[in-house]
Amino acid sequence: MSDSRPDVSLLRPYLLTAGRAKPVDDTLEIEAQVMSSSLGAAAHSDLAFERREIIALCRKTMSVAEIAASLKLHIGVARVLVADLAELGYVVLRRPGATPAQDLSMIERVIRGLEAIR
Amino acid sequence: MDSKPSAERPQRPPAPVKIVIAGGFGVGKTTAVASISEISPLTTEAAITSVGAEIDRVGEVPAKTTTTVAMDFGCITIDEEVKLYLFGTPGQDRFGFMWGDLVRGALGALVIVDTRRMDDCYPAVDYFEKAGLPFVVGVNMFGGELAHEPDDIRWALAIADEVPLIMFDAREKLSVRDALLAVLRNTFAKARAAAS
């Protein structure tokens, strides 16, 4: 591997540390839930603009897509910033299951939830 | 670190699940999301990869281009632990529907069809078939008019018999709910068949 270029990949090592084995070309799901941690709240004033906004915004749990929309960021940018914050422990993530379309109890649960809508 | 009590904060975030809503331009994707979402549909910019040269220049390496498109989405709280997201995908581009990111981890898809422009939904149907994502075709009735019989539509779209075809009205909350239920029941049936 004689790659002389500096590391310019948008993919950060968070993928390897997120707690489950992921292929390296994977990225954070747009529906992944993001919640600021107390560590993030404590570091809030030291952070740069967008990261600080994400910490403030995610006192209320929301998805990566909602963060992107709220801060008018390209979704790819929101994704990288959230991943960075997660790596630092400033936000807590909840990612979707690996194969939700095969998860019968989850599908039933969503069906019940929708049926309750009037 | 109990110095900052935050009474309302849940122990952990809810589990996210998603359904993809696809179809041609102006077919009612955003309307459907808006009818049932708890939040006004949000828009975000996202990149899709287009493989423009794949068909025109057989034998060459297809030139991939990345296009930025607007994507609308909304959400529904299923219960305290589960949140359902609805992503309306920009699928009008014949070759633009190459968005693995969006499809990965989805519970299923609703392909919305306008019978006046049936061609527009081909890319989505084609894509979900190839991606193996269970989908339902929903004919948006735009106020009760239906110019074609369901069987004719099925034939025109060349969709397999096992793909459910439903009629719905994207402006009606309960009609959209039923369309989403059709998507979930289809996925459930497929998952159960695969498990047995």
PDB file of C-alpha atoms in Angstrom:
ATOM      1  CA  MET A   1       0.000   0.000   0.000  1.00  0.00           C
ATOM      2  CA  SER A   2       2.082   2.926  -1.180  1.00  0.00           C
ATOM      3  CA  ASP A   3      -0.548   5.566  -0.884  1.00  0.00           C
ATOM      4  CA  SER A   4       1.401   8.787  -0.597  1.00  0.00           C
ATOM      5  CA  ARG A   5      -1.608  11.029  -0.307  1.00  0.00           C
ATOM      6  CA  PRO A   6      -2.529  12.441   3.040  1.00  0.00           C
ATOM      7  CA  ASP A   7      -5.534  10.953   4.680  1.00  0.00           C
ATOM      8  CA  VAL A   8      -8.387  12.778   2.998  1.00  0.00           C
ATOM      9  CA  SER A   9     -11.003  10.097   3.380  1.00  0.00           C
ATOM     10  CA  LEU A  10     -14.365  11.201   4.645  1.00  0.00           C
ATOM     11  CA  LEU A  11     -14.659   7.896   6.400  1.00  0.00           C
ATOM     12  CA  ARG A  12     -13.265   8.057   9.872  1.00  0.00           C
ATOM     13  CA  PRO A  13     -12.222   5.251  12.167  1.00  0.00           C
ATOM     14  CA  TYR A  14     -15.383   5.652  14.218  1.00  0.00           C
ATOM     15  CA  LEU A  15     -16.776   2.864  12.139  1.00  0.00           C
ATOM     16  CA  LEU A  16     -14.272   0.529  13.640  1.00  0.00           C
ATOM     17  CA  THR A  17     -14.987   1.634  17.156  1.00  0.00           C
ATOM     18  CA  ALA A  18     -18.761   1.893  17.063  1.00  0.00           C
ATOM     19  CA  GLY A  19     -19.167  -1.369  18.855  1.00  0.00           C
ATOM     20  CA  ARG A  20     -20.002  -3.710  16.034  1.00  0.00           C
ATOM     21  CA  ALA A  21     -18.031  -4.933  13.099  1.00  0.00           C
ATOM     22  CA  LYS A  22     -18.762  -2.847  10.020  1.00  0.00           C
ATOM     23  CA  PRO A  23     -17.275  -2.867   6.572  1.00  0.00           C
ATOM     24  CA  VAL A  24     -14.949   0.099   6.142  1.00  0.00           C
ATOM     25  CA  ASP A  25     -16.990   1.570   3.305  1.00  0.00           C
ATOM     26  CA  ASP A  26     -20.033   1.816   5.514  1.00  0.00           C
ATOM     27  CA  THR A  27     -21.369   5.127   6.731  1.00  0.00           C
ATOM     28  CA  LEU A  28     -23.611   6.329   9.468  1.00  0.00           C
ATOM     29  CA  GLU A  29     -27.255   5.780   8.569  1.00  0.00           C
ATOM     30  CA  ILE A  30     -29.280   8.914   7.858  1.00  0.00           C
ATOM     31  CA  GLU A  31     -31.961   7.743  10.305  1.00  0.00           C
ATOM     32  CA  ALA A  32     -29.469   7.020  13.125  1.00  0.00           C
ATOM     33  CA  GLN A  33     -30.566   8.723  16.356  1.00  0.00           C
ATOM     34  CA  VAL A  34     -28.227  11.252  17.920  1.00  0.00           C
ATOM     35  CA  MET A  35     -28.383  12.429  21.537  1.00  0.00           C
ATOM     36  CA  SER A  36     -25.898  14.756  23.255  1.00  0.00           C
ATOM     37  CA  SER A  37     -24.086  13.243  26.212  1.00  0.00           C
ATOM     38  CA  SER A  38     -23.215  15.039  29.436  1.00  0.00           C
ATOM     39  CA  LEU A  39     -19.619  14.963  28.212  1.00  0.00           C
ATOM     40  CA  GLY A  40     -20.752  16.773  25.080  1.00  0.00           C
ATOM     41  CA  ALA A  41     -22.721  19.292  27.107  1.00  0.00           C
ATOM     42  CA  ALA A  42     -19.605  19.986  29.203  1.00  0.00           C
ATOM     43  CA  ALA A  43     -17.447  20.439  26.090  1.00  0.00           C
ATOM     44  CA  HIS A  44     -20.086  22.494  24.300  1.00  0.00           C
ATOM     45  CA  SER A  45     -18.440  25.908  24.705  1.00  0.00           C
ATOM     46  CA  ASP A  46     -15.070  24.634  23.456  1.00  0.00           C
ATOM     47  CA  LEU A  47     -16.415  23.340  20.196  1.00  0.00           C
ATOM     48  CA  ALA A  48     -16.421  24.961  16.777  1.00  0.00           C
ATOM     49  CA  PHE A  49     -19.537  26.301  15.180  1.00  0.00           C
ATOM     50  CA  GLU A  50     -21.327  23.357  13.560  1.00  0.00           C
ATOM     51  CA  ARG A  51     -20.270  20.862  16.184  1.00  0.00           C
ATOM     52  CA  ARG A  52     -21.454  23.165  18.908  1.00  0.00           C
ATOM     53  CA  GLU A  53     -24.785  23.545  17.141  1.00  0.00           C
ATOM     54  CA  ILE A  54     -25.157  19.805  16.849  1.00  0.00           C
ATOM     55  CA  ILE A  55     -24.537  19.347  20.577  1.00  0.00           C
ATOM     56  CA  ALA A  56     -27.108  22.042  21.363  1.00  0.00           C
ATOM     57  CA  LEU A  57     -29.629  20.635  18.893  1.00  0.00           C
ATOM     58  CA  CYS A  58     -29.286  17.049  20.099  1.00  0.00           C
ATOM     59  CA  ARG A  59     -30.294  17.792  23.652  1.00  0.00           C
ATOM     60  CA  LYS A  60     -33.482  16.643  21.970  1.00  0.00           C
ATOM     61  CA  THR A  61     -32.787  13.322  20.287  1.00  0.00           C
ATOM     62  CA  MET A  62     -32.997  13.453  16.507  1.00  0.00           C
ATOM     63  CA  SER A  63     -31.780  11.734  13.371  1.00  0.00           C
ATOM     64  CA  VAL A  64     -28.746  12.624  11.279  1.00  0.00           C
ATOM     65  CA  ALA A  65     -31.173  13.686   8.549  1.00  0.00           C
ATOM     66  CA  GLU A  66     -32.949  16.099  10.912  1.00  0.00           C
ATOM     67  CA  ILE A  67     -29.624  17.595  11.982  1.00  0.00           C
ATOM     68  CA  ALA A  68     -28.696  18.139   8.338  1.00  0.00           C
ATOM     69  CA  ALA A  69     -32.044  19.765   7.596  1.00  0.00           C
ATOM     70  CA  SER A  70     -32.023  21.956  10.710  1.00  0.00           C
ATOM     71  CA  LEU A  71     -28.477  23.220  10.191  1.00  0.00           C
ATOM     72  CA  LYS A  72     -28.793  23.332   6.390  1.00  0.00           C
ATOM     73  CA  LEU A  73     -25.868  20.998   5.983  1.00  0.00           C
ATOM     74  CA  HIS A  74     -25.343  18.529   3.191  1.00  0.00           C
ATOM     75  CA  ILE A  75     -26.251  15.181   4.653  1.00  0.00           C
ATOM     76  CA  GLY A  76     -22.750  13.835   4.033  1.00  0.00           C
ATOM     77  CA  VAL A  77     -21.271  16.674   6.064  1.00  0.00           C
ATOM     78  CA  ALA A  78     -23.722  16.160   8.927  1.00  0.00           C
ATOM     79  CA  ARG A  79     -22.802  12.515   8.917  1.00  0.00           C
ATOM     80  CA  VAL A  80     -19.090  13.148   9.278  1.00  0.00           C
ATOM     81  CA  LEU A  81     -19.551  15.754  12.000  1.00  0.00           C
ATOM     82  CA  VAL A  82     -21.849  13.458  13.985  1.00  0.00           C
ATOM     83  CA  ALA A  83     -19.434  10.580  13.578  1.00  0.00           C
ATOM     84  CA  ASP A  84     -16.623  12.764  14.922  1.00  0.00           C
ATOM     85  CA  LEU A  85     -18.703  13.800  17.907  1.00  0.00           C
ATOM     86  CA  ALA A  86     -19.649  10.192  18.575  1.00  0.00           C
ATOM     87  CA  GLU A  87     -16.005   9.182  18.513  1.00  0.00           C
ATOM     88  CA  LEU A  88     -15.287  11.807  21.139  1.00  0.00           C
ATOM     89  CA  GLY A  89     -18.170  10.567  23.243  1.00  0.00           C
ATOM     90  CA  TYR A  90     -19.988  13.878  22.916  1.00  0.00           C
ATOM     91  CA  VAL A  91     -23.063  12.295  21.429  1.00  0.00           C
ATOM     92  CA  VAL A  92     -24.684   8.914  21.940  1.00  0.00           C
ATOM     93  CA  LEU A  93     -25.892   7.115  18.821  1.00  0.00           C
ATOM     94  CA  ARG A  94     -28.636   4.608  18.292  1.00  0.00           C
ATOM     95  CA  ARG A  95     -28.267   2.948  14.941  1.00  0.00           C
ATOM     96  CA  PRO A  96     -30.825   0.771  13.184  1.00  0.00           C
ATOM     97  CA  GLY A  97     -30.536  -2.985  13.421  1.00  0.00           C
ATOM     98  CA  ALA A  98     -28.510  -4.808  10.805  1.00  0.00           C
ATOM     99  CA  THR A  99     -31.446  -6.315   8.887  1.00  0.00           C
ATOM    100  CA  PRO A 100     -34.709  -4.715  10.010  1.00  0.00           C
ATOM    101  CA  ALA A 101     -36.596  -6.143   7.019  1.00  0.00           C
ATOM    102  CA  GLN A 102     -36.066  -9.607   8.512  1.00  0.00           C
ATOM    103  CA  ASP A 103     -36.880  -8.642  12.075  1.00  0.00           C
ATOM    104  CA  LEU A 104     -40.408 -10.004  12.483  1.00  0.00           C
ATOM    105  CA  SER A 105     -41.009  -8.606  15.959  1.00  0.00           C
ATOM    106  CA  MET A 106     -39.854  -5.135  14.905  1.00  0.00           C
ATOM    107  CA  ILE A 107     -42.070  -5.195  11.810  1.00  0.00           C
ATOM    108  CA  GLU A 108     -45.053  -6.258  13.942  1.00  0.00           C
ATOM    109  CA  ARG A 109     -44.324  -3.500  16.377  1.00  0.00           C
ATOM    110  CA  VAL A 110     -44.309  -0.873  13.636  1.00  0.00           C
ATOM    111  CA  ILE A 111     -47.546  -2.329  12.230  1.00  0.00           C
ATOM    112  CA  ARG A 112     -49.201  -2.003  15.639  1.00  0.00           C
ATOM    113  CA  GLY A 113     -47.949   1.546  15.979  1.00  0.00           C
ATOM    114  CA  LEU A 114     -49.333   2.553  12.584  1.00  0.00           C
ATOM    115  CA  GLU A 115     -52.651   0.828  13.252  1.00  0.00           C
ATOM    116  CA  ALA A 116     -53.038   3.037  16.299  1.00  0.00           C
ATOM    117  CA  ILE A 117     -52.985   6.152  14.106  1.00  0.00           C
ATOM    118  CA  ARG A 118     -56.444   7.564  13.654  1.00  0.00           C
TER     119      ARG A 118
ATOM    120  CA  MET B   1     -21.939  13.111  36.896  1.00  0.00           C
ATOM    121  CA  ASP B   2     -25.317  13.776  38.388  1.00  0.00           C
ATOM    122  CA  SER B   3     -24.728  17.477  38.757  1.00  0.00           C
ATOM    123  CA  LYS B   4     -27.123  18.279  35.947  1.00  0.00           C
ATOM    124  CA  PRO B   5     -30.347  16.430  36.463  1.00  0.00           C
ATOM    125  CA  SER B   6     -32.354  16.268  33.288  1.00  0.00           C
ATOM    126  CA  ALA B   7     -35.675  14.807  34.210  1.00  0.00           C
ATOM    127  CA  GLU B   8     -37.126  14.330  30.752  1.00  0.00           C
ATOM    128  CA  ARG B   9     -34.120  12.805  29.116  1.00  0.00           C
ATOM    129  CA  PRO B  10     -34.704   9.212  28.086  1.00  0.00           C
ATOM    130  CA  GLN B  11     -32.144   6.589  28.994  1.00  0.00           C
ATOM    131  CA  ARG B  12     -31.245   6.071  25.390  1.00  0.00           C
ATOM    132  CA  PRO B  13     -32.444   7.201  21.984  1.00  0.00           C
ATOM    133  CA  PRO B  14     -35.284   5.335  20.271  1.00  0.00           C
ATOM    134  CA  ALA B  15     -34.512   2.697  17.669  1.00  0.00           C
ATOM    135  CA  PRO B  16     -34.897   4.186  14.195  1.00  0.00           C
ATOM    136  CA  VAL B  17     -36.560   2.332  11.350  1.00  0.00           C
ATOM    137  CA  LYS B  18     -37.397   3.643   7.900  1.00  0.00           C
ATOM    138  CA  ILE B  19     -39.587   3.191   4.880  1.00  0.00           C
ATOM    139  CA  VAL B  20     -38.552   4.572   1.522  1.00  0.00           C
ATOM    140  CA  ILE B  21     -41.120   6.422  -0.558  1.00  0.00           C
ATOM    141  CA  ALA B  22     -40.157   6.564  -4.199  1.00  0.00           C
ATOM    142  CA  GLY B  23     -41.612   7.554  -7.524  1.00  0.00           C
ATOM    143  CA  GLY B  24     -41.319  10.108 -10.266  1.00  0.00           C
ATOM    144  CA  PHE B  25     -41.273  13.853  -9.940  1.00  0.00           C
ATOM    145  CA  GLY B  26     -44.542  15.372  -8.717  1.00  0.00           C
ATOM    146  CA  VAL B  27     -46.148  12.019  -8.068  1.00  0.00           C
ATOM    147  CA  GLY B  28     -47.090  12.803  -4.480  1.00  0.00           C
ATOM    148  CA  LYS B  29     -44.108  11.657  -2.392  1.00  0.00           C
ATOM    149  CA  THR B  30     -43.865  14.818  -0.339  1.00  0.00           C
ATOM    150  CA  THR B  31     -47.644  15.023  -0.056  1.00  0.00           C
ATOM    151  CA  ALA B  32     -47.766  11.480   1.311  1.00  0.00           C
ATOM    152  CA  VAL B  33     -45.012  12.209   3.838  1.00  0.00           C
ATOM    153  CA  ALA B  34     -46.712  15.449   4.885  1.00  0.00           C
ATOM    154  CA  SER B  35     -50.090  13.728   5.352  1.00  0.00           C
ATOM    155  CA  ILE B  36     -48.846  11.417   8.067  1.00  0.00           C
ATOM    156  CA  SER B  37     -45.615  12.865   9.468  1.00  0.00           C
ATOM    157  CA  GLU B  38     -45.557  14.347  12.963  1.00  0.00           C
ATOM    158  CA  ILE B  39     -43.179  17.026  11.784  1.00  0.00           C
ATOM    159  CA  SER B  40     -43.566  19.151   8.684  1.00  0.00           C
ATOM    160  CA  PRO B  41     -41.527  17.406   6.026  1.00  0.00           C
ATOM    161  CA  LEU B  42     -37.924  18.509   6.166  1.00  0.00           C
ATOM    162  CA  THR B  43     -35.664  18.804   3.199  1.00  0.00           C
ATOM    163  CA  THR B  44     -32.016  18.008   3.089  1.00  0.00           C
ATOM    164  CA  GLU B  45     -29.439  17.904   0.391  1.00  0.00           C
ATOM    165  CA  ALA B  46     -28.001  14.547  -0.417  1.00  0.00           C
ATOM    166  CA  ALA B  47     -25.756  13.117  -3.051  1.00  0.00           C
ATOM    167  CA  ILE B  48     -26.795  10.421  -5.454  1.00  0.00           C
ATOM    168  CA  THR B  49     -24.494   8.645  -7.803  1.00  0.00           C
ATOM    169  CA  SER B  50     -25.597   8.521 -11.387  1.00  0.00           C
ATOM    170  CA  VAL B  51     -24.302   5.977 -13.797  1.00  0.00           C
ATOM    171  CA  GLY B  52     -25.136   7.822 -16.952  1.00  0.00           C
ATOM    172  CA  ALA B  53     -23.167   5.973 -19.557  1.00  0.00           C
ATOM    173  CA  GLU B  54     -23.998   2.442 -18.563  1.00  0.00           C
ATOM    174  CA  ILE B  55     -26.519   1.738 -21.246  1.00  0.00           C
ATOM    175  CA  ASP B  56     -25.427   4.070 -24.006  1.00  0.00           C
ATOM    176  CA  ARG B  57     -21.867   2.877 -24.147  1.00  0.00           C
ATOM    177  CA  VAL B  58     -21.786  -0.798 -23.554  1.00  0.00           C
ATOM    178  CA  GLY B  59     -18.333  -2.133 -22.880  1.00  0.00           C
ATOM    179  CA  GLU B  60     -16.870   1.014 -21.449  1.00  0.00           C
ATOM    180  CA  VAL B  61     -16.487   1.758 -17.808  1.00  0.00           C
ATOM    181  CA  PRO B  62     -19.555   3.765 -16.901  1.00  0.00           C
ATOM    182  CA  ALA B  63     -18.864   7.343 -15.953  1.00  0.00           C
ATOM    183  CA  LYS B  64     -20.177   7.973 -12.491  1.00  0.00           C
ATOM    184  CA  THR B  65     -21.275  11.425 -11.566  1.00  0.00           C
ATOM    185  CA  THR B  66     -22.511  12.616  -8.246  1.00  0.00           C
ATOM    186  CA  THR B  67     -25.539  14.848  -8.256  1.00  0.00           C
ATOM    187  CA  THR B  68     -26.922  16.748  -5.332  1.00  0.00           C
ATOM    188  CA  VAL B  69     -30.637  16.374  -4.887  1.00  0.00           C
ATOM    189  CA  ALA B  70     -33.182  17.445  -2.339  1.00  0.00           C
ATOM    190  CA  MET B  71     -34.707  14.712  -0.235  1.00  0.00           C
ATOM    191  CA  ASP B  72     -37.862  15.157   1.835  1.00  0.00           C
ATOM    192  CA  PHE B  73     -38.538  13.224   4.965  1.00  0.00           C
ATOM    193  CA  GLY B  74     -40.787  12.994   7.966  1.00  0.00           C
ATOM    194  CA  CYS B  75     -41.257  10.778  10.998  1.00  0.00           C
ATOM    195  CA  ILE B  76     -43.838   8.960  13.092  1.00  0.00           C
ATOM    196  CA  THR B  77     -43.409   7.906  16.708  1.00  0.00           C
ATOM    197  CA  ILE B  78     -44.352   4.231  16.864  1.00  0.00           C
ATOM    198  CA  ASP B  79     -43.931   3.886  20.625  1.00  0.00           C
ATOM    199  CA  GLU B  80     -41.515   5.104  23.272  1.00  0.00           C
ATOM    200  CA  GLU B  81     -38.725   3.017  21.865  1.00  0.00           C
ATOM    201  CA  VAL B  82     -39.262   3.078  18.104  1.00  0.00           C
ATOM    202  CA  LYS B  83     -39.370   5.921  15.606  1.00  0.00           C
ATOM    203  CA  LEU B  84     -40.334   5.430  11.971  1.00  0.00           C
ATOM    204  CA  TYR B  85     -38.779   7.667   9.322  1.00  0.00           C
ATOM    205  CA  LEU B  86     -40.233   8.181   5.879  1.00  0.00           C
ATOM    206  CA  PHE B  87     -37.776   9.200   3.218  1.00  0.00           C
ATOM    207  CA  GLY B  88     -39.097  10.541  -0.049  1.00  0.00           C
ATOM    208  CA  THR B  89     -36.475   9.798  -2.640  1.00  0.00           C
ATOM    209  CA  PRO B  90     -35.751  11.728  -5.749  1.00  0.00           C
ATOM    210  CA  GLY B  91     -36.244   8.966  -8.259  1.00  0.00           C
ATOM    211  CA  GLN B  92     -37.200  10.821 -11.400  1.00  0.00           C
ATOM    212  CA  ASP B  93     -33.846  10.477 -13.066  1.00  0.00           C
ATOM    213  CA  ARG B  94     -33.732   7.398 -15.241  1.00  0.00           C
ATOM    214  CA  PHE B  95     -30.266   6.456 -14.131  1.00  0.00           C
ATOM    215  CA  GLY B  96     -30.083   8.330 -10.911  1.00  0.00           C
ATOM    216  CA  PHE B  97     -31.635   5.834  -8.615  1.00  0.00           C
ATOM    217  CA  MET B  98     -28.463   4.359  -7.302  1.00  0.00           C
ATOM    218  CA  TRP B  99     -28.813   5.152  -3.708  1.00  0.00           C
ATOM    219  CA  GLY B 100     -27.747   2.171  -1.673  1.00  0.00           C
ATOM    220  CA  ASP B 101     -27.432   4.315   1.395  1.00  0.00           C
ATOM    221  CA  LEU B 102     -31.091   5.014   1.521  1.00  0.00           C
ATOM    222  CA  VAL B 103     -32.218   1.498   0.882  1.00  0.00           C
ATOM    223  CA  ARG B 104     -29.818  -0.180   3.284  1.00  0.00           C
ATOM    224  CA  GLY B 105     -31.685  -1.040   6.453  1.00  0.00           C
ATOM    225  CA  ALA B 106     -35.113  -0.003   5.140  1.00  0.00           C
ATOM    226  CA  LEU B 107     -38.191  -2.002   6.172  1.00  0.00           C
ATOM    227  CA  GLY B 108     -39.564  -1.688   2.685  1.00  0.00           C
ATOM    228  CA  ALA B 109     -40.572   0.775   0.031  1.00  0.00           C
ATOM    229  CA  LEU B 110     -43.683   2.356  -1.382  1.00  0.00           C
ATOM    230  CA  VAL B 111     -43.401   3.181  -5.061  1.00  0.00           C
ATOM    231  CA  ILE B 112     -45.959   5.835  -5.895  1.00  0.00           C
ATOM    232  CA  VAL B 113     -47.400   5.782  -9.388  1.00  0.00           C
ATOM    233  CA  ASP B 114     -49.309   8.424 -11.280  1.00  0.00           C
ATOM    234  CA  THR B 115     -51.229   6.565 -14.001  1.00  0.00           C
ATOM    235  CA  ARG B 116     -50.811   9.500 -16.352  1.00  0.00           C
ATOM    236  CA  ARG B 117     -47.055   9.065 -16.257  1.00  0.00           C
ATOM    237  CA  MET B 118     -46.421   5.462 -15.441  1.00  0.00           C
ATOM    238  CA  ASP B 119     -42.938   5.413 -16.959  1.00  0.00           C
ATOM    239  CA  ASP B 120     -41.681   7.619 -14.168  1.00  0.00           C
ATOM    240  CA  CYS B 121     -41.754   4.836 -11.641  1.00  0.00           C
ATOM    241  CA  TYR B 122     -39.744   2.308 -13.667  1.00  0.00           C
ATOM    242  CA  PRO B 123     -36.369   3.275 -12.190  1.00  0.00           C
ATOM    243  CA  ALA B 124     -37.633   2.771  -8.656  1.00  0.00           C
ATOM    244  CA  VAL B 125     -39.329  -0.558  -9.406  1.00  0.00           C
ATOM    245  CA  ASP B 126     -36.228  -1.727 -11.177  1.00  0.00           C
ATOM    246  CA  TYR B 127     -33.949  -0.611  -8.404  1.00  0.00           C
ATOM    247  CA  PHE B 128     -35.892  -2.216  -5.558  1.00  0.00           C
ATOM    248  CA  GLU B 129     -36.169  -5.467  -7.495  1.00  0.00           C
ATOM    249  CA  LYS B 130     -32.411  -5.543  -7.939  1.00  0.00           C
ATOM    250  CA  ALA B 131     -31.710  -4.446  -4.378  1.00  0.00           C
ATOM    251  CA  GLY B 132     -34.052  -7.127  -3.024  1.00  0.00           C
ATOM    252  CA  LEU B 133     -35.992  -4.612  -0.957  1.00  0.00           C
ATOM    253  CA  PRO B 134     -39.657  -5.618  -0.564  1.00  0.00           C
ATOM    254  CA  PHE B 135     -41.885  -2.967  -2.108  1.00  0.00           C
ATOM    255  CA  VAL B 136     -45.500  -2.182  -2.792  1.00  0.00           C
ATOM    256  CA  VAL B 137     -46.782  -0.156  -5.730  1.00  0.00           C
ATOM    257  CA  GLY B 138     -49.229   2.505  -4.644  1.00  0.00           C
ATOM    258  CA  VAL B 139     -51.329   4.202  -7.288  1.00  0.00           C
ATOM    259  CA  ASN B 140     -52.014   7.744  -6.156  1.00  0.00           C
ATOM    260  CA  MET B 141     -55.623   8.357  -7.060  1.00  0.00           C
ATOM    261  CA  PHE B 142     -55.569  12.142  -6.895  1.00  0.00           C
ATOM    262  CA  GLY B 143     -59.144  12.402  -5.724  1.00  0.00           C
ATOM    263  CA  GLY B 144     -60.748   9.185  -6.787  1.00  0.00           C
ATOM    264  CA  GLU B 145     -60.122   9.197 -10.513  1.00  0.00           C
ATOM    265  CA  LEU B 146     -58.651   6.025 -11.803  1.00  0.00           C
ATOM    266  CA  ALA B 147     -58.060   5.949 -15.501  1.00  0.00           C
ATOM    267  CA  HIS B 148     -57.017   2.308 -15.615  1.00  0.00           C
ATOM    268  CA  GLU B 149     -57.981  -1.003 -14.064  1.00  0.00           C
ATOM    269  CA  PRO B 150     -55.494  -2.369 -11.510  1.00  0.00           C
ATOM    270  CA  ASP B 151     -54.705  -5.314 -13.766  1.00  0.00           C
ATOM    271  CA  ASP B 152     -53.932  -2.974 -16.646  1.00  0.00           C
ATOM    272  CA  ILE B 153     -51.610  -0.973 -14.434  1.00  0.00           C
ATOM    273  CA  ARG B 154     -49.874  -4.121 -13.274  1.00  0.00           C
ATOM    274  CA  TRP B 155     -49.437  -5.188 -16.846  1.00  0.00           C
ATOM    275  CA  ALA B 156     -48.208  -1.769 -17.960  1.00  0.00           C
ATOM    276  CA  LEU B 157     -45.650  -1.665 -15.173  1.00  0.00           C
ATOM    277  CA  ALA B 158     -44.611  -5.273 -15.761  1.00  0.00           C
ATOM    278  CA  ILE B 159     -44.537  -5.948 -12.046  1.00  0.00           C
ATOM    279  CA  ALA B 160     -44.606  -9.492 -10.747  1.00  0.00           C
ATOM    280  CA  ASP B 161     -47.823 -10.938  -9.342  1.00  0.00           C
ATOM    281  CA  GLU B 162     -46.357 -11.123  -5.856  1.00  0.00           C
ATOM    282  CA  VAL B 163     -45.782  -7.374  -5.726  1.00  0.00           C
ATOM    283  CA  PRO B 164     -48.835  -5.868  -4.030  1.00  0.00           C
ATOM    284  CA  LEU B 165     -50.593  -3.110  -5.965  1.00  0.00           C
ATOM    285  CA  ILE B 166     -52.774  -0.768  -3.963  1.00  0.00           C
ATOM    286  CA  MET B 167     -54.787   2.366  -4.591  1.00  0.00           C
ATOM    287  CA  PHE B 168     -54.428   5.247  -2.205  1.00  0.00           C
ATOM    288  CA  ASP B 169     -54.732   8.993  -1.852  1.00  0.00           C
ATOM    289  CA  ALA B 170     -51.515  10.735  -0.830  1.00  0.00           C
ATOM    290  CA  ARG B 171     -53.504  13.632   0.653  1.00  0.00           C
ATOM    291  CA  GLU B 172     -55.382  11.454   3.149  1.00  0.00           C
ATOM    292  CA  LYS B 173     -53.618  10.553   6.361  1.00  0.00           C
ATOM    293  CA  LEU B 174     -55.415   7.252   6.880  1.00  0.00           C
ATOM    294  CA  SER B 175     -54.994   6.292   3.265  1.00  0.00           C
ATOM    295  CA  VAL B 176     -51.239   6.867   3.560  1.00  0.00           C
ATOM    296  CA  ARG B 177     -51.251   4.904   6.814  1.00  0.00           C
ATOM    297  CA  ASP B 178     -52.905   1.988   5.018  1.00  0.00           C
ATOM    298  CA  ALA B 179     -50.374   2.199   2.206  1.00  0.00           C
ATOM    299  CA  LEU B 180     -47.538   2.015   4.756  1.00  0.00           C
ATOM    300  CA  LEU B 181     -49.274  -0.917   6.450  1.00  0.00           C
ATOM    301  CA  ALA B 182     -49.395  -2.675   3.075  1.00  0.00           C
ATOM    302  CA  VAL B 183     -45.633  -2.129   2.773  1.00  0.00           C
ATOM    303  CA  LEU B 184     -45.002  -3.560   6.239  1.00  0.00           C
ATOM    304  CA  ARG B 185     -47.306  -6.555   5.785  1.00  0.00           C
ATOM    305  CA  ASN B 186     -45.594  -7.356   2.509  1.00  0.00           C
ATOM    306  CA  THR B 187     -42.182  -7.199   4.183  1.00  0.00           C
ATOM    307  CA  PHE B 188     -43.473  -9.291   7.072  1.00  0.00           C
ATOM    308  CA  ALA B 189     -44.828 -11.984   4.747  1.00  0.00           C
ATOM    309  CA  LYS B 190     -41.535 -12.128   2.868  1.00  0.00           C
ATOM    310  CA  ALA B 191     -39.470 -12.265   6.051  1.00  0.00           C
ATOM    311  CA  ARG B 192     -41.649 -15.012   7.485  1.00  0.00           C
ATOM    312  CA  ALA B 193     -41.475 -17.022   4.276  1.00  0.00           C
ATOM    313  CA  ALA B 194     -37.689 -16.661   4.276  1.00  0.00           C
ATOM    314  CA  ALA B 195     -37.441 -17.723   7.911  1.00  0.00           C
ATOM    315  CA  SER B 196     -39.482 -20.892   7.550  1.00  0.00           C
TER     316      SER B 196
END
